[in-house]
PDB file of C-alpha atoms in Angstrom:
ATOM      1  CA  UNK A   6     -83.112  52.605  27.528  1.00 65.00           C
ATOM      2  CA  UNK A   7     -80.843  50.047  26.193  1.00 70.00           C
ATOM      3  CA  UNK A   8     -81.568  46.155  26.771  1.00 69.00           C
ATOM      4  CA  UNK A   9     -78.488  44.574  27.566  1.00 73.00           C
ATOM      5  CA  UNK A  10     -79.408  40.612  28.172  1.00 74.00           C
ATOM      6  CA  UNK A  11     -82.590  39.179  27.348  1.00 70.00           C
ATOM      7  CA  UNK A  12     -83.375  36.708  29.028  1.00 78.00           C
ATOM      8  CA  UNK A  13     -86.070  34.529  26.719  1.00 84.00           C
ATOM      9  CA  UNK A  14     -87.825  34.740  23.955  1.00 83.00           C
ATOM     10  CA  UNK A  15     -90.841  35.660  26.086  1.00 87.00           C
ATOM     11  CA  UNK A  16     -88.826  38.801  27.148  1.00 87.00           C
ATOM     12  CA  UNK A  17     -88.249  40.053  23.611  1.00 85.00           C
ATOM     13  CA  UNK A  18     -91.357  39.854  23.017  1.00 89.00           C
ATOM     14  CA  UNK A  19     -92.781  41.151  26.255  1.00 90.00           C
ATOM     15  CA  UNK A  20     -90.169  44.508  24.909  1.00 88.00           C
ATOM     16  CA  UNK A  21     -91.511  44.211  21.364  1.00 91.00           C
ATOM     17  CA  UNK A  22     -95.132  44.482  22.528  1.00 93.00           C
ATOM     18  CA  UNK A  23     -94.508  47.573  24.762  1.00 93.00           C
ATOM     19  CA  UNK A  24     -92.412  49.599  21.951  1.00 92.00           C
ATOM     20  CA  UNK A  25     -95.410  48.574  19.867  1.00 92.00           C
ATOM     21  CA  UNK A  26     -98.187  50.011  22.564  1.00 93.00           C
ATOM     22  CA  UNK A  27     -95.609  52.893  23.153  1.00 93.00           C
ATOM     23  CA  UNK A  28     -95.039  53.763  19.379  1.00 93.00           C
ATOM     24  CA  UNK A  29     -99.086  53.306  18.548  1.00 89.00           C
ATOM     25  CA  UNK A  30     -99.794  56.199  20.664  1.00 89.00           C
ATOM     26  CA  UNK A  31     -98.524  58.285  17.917  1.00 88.00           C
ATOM     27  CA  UNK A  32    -100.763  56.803  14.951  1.00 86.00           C
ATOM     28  CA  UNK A  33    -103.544  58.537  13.569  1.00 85.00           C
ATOM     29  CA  UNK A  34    -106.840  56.919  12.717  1.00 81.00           C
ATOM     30  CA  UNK A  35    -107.579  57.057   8.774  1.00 80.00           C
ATOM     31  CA  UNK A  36    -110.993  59.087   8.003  1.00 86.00           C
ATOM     32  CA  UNK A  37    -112.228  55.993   6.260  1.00 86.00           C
ATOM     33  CA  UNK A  38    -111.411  52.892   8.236  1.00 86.00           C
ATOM     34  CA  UNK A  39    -114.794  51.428   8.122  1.00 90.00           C
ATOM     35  CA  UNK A  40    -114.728  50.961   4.677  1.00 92.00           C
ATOM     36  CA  UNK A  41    -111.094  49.201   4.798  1.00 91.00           C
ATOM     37  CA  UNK A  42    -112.714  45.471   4.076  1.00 93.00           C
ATOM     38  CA  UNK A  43    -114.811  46.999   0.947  1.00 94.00           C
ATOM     39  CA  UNK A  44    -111.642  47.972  -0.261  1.00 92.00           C
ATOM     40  CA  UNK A  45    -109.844  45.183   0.310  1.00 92.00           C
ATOM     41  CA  UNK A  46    -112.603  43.396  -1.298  1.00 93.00           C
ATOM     42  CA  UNK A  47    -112.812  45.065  -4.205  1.00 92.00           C
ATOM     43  CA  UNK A  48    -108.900  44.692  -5.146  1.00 91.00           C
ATOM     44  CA  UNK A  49    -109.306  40.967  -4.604  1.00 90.00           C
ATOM     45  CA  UNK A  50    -112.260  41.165  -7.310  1.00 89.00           C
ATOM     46  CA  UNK A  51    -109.825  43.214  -9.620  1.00 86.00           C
ATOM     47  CA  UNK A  52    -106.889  41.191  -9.425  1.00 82.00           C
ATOM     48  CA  UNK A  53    -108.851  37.451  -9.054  1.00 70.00           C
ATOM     49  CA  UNK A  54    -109.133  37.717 -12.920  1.00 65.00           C
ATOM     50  CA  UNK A  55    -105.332  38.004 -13.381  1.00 60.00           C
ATOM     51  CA  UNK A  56    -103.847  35.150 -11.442  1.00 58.00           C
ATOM     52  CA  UNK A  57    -104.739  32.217 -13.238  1.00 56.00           C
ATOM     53  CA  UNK A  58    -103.022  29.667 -10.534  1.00 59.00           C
ATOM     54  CA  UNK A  59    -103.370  29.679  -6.740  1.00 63.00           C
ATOM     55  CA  UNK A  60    -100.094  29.621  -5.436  1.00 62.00           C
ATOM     56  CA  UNK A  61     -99.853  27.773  -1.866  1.00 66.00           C
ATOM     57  CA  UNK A  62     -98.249  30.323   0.937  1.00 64.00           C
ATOM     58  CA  UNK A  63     -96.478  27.601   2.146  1.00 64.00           C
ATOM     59  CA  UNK A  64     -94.858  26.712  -1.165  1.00 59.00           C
ATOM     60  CA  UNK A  65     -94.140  30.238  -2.083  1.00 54.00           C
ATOM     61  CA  UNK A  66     -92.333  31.236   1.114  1.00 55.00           C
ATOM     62  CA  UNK A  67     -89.916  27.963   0.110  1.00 49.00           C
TER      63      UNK A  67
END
């Protein structure tokens, strides 16, 4: 159903949260989620050697 006034900010996100439970119910576990982090891990090594600067988040969202 439609949300005609919000109130707050806390009731947006009190209505964000429960679409999100609501909408999770429908999401399938990947066969291989254990092994997420080695992934992750392994990309990082790949791509470390081609960024030859850090770039600060905080600068680069500016």
């Amino acid at each position: 159903r439609n949300v005609k006034r919000w109130r707050d900010a806390q009731m947006a996100l009190r209505w964000t949260a429960a679409g999100m439970l609501e909408a999770g119910k429908g999401f399938r576990r990947l066969k291989a989620y254990k092994q997420l982090p080695d992934l992750k891990a392994a990309l990082d090594k790949h791509r470390a050697p081609e960024t030859d600067a850090q770039v600060d988040p905080v600068a680069q969202a500016a």
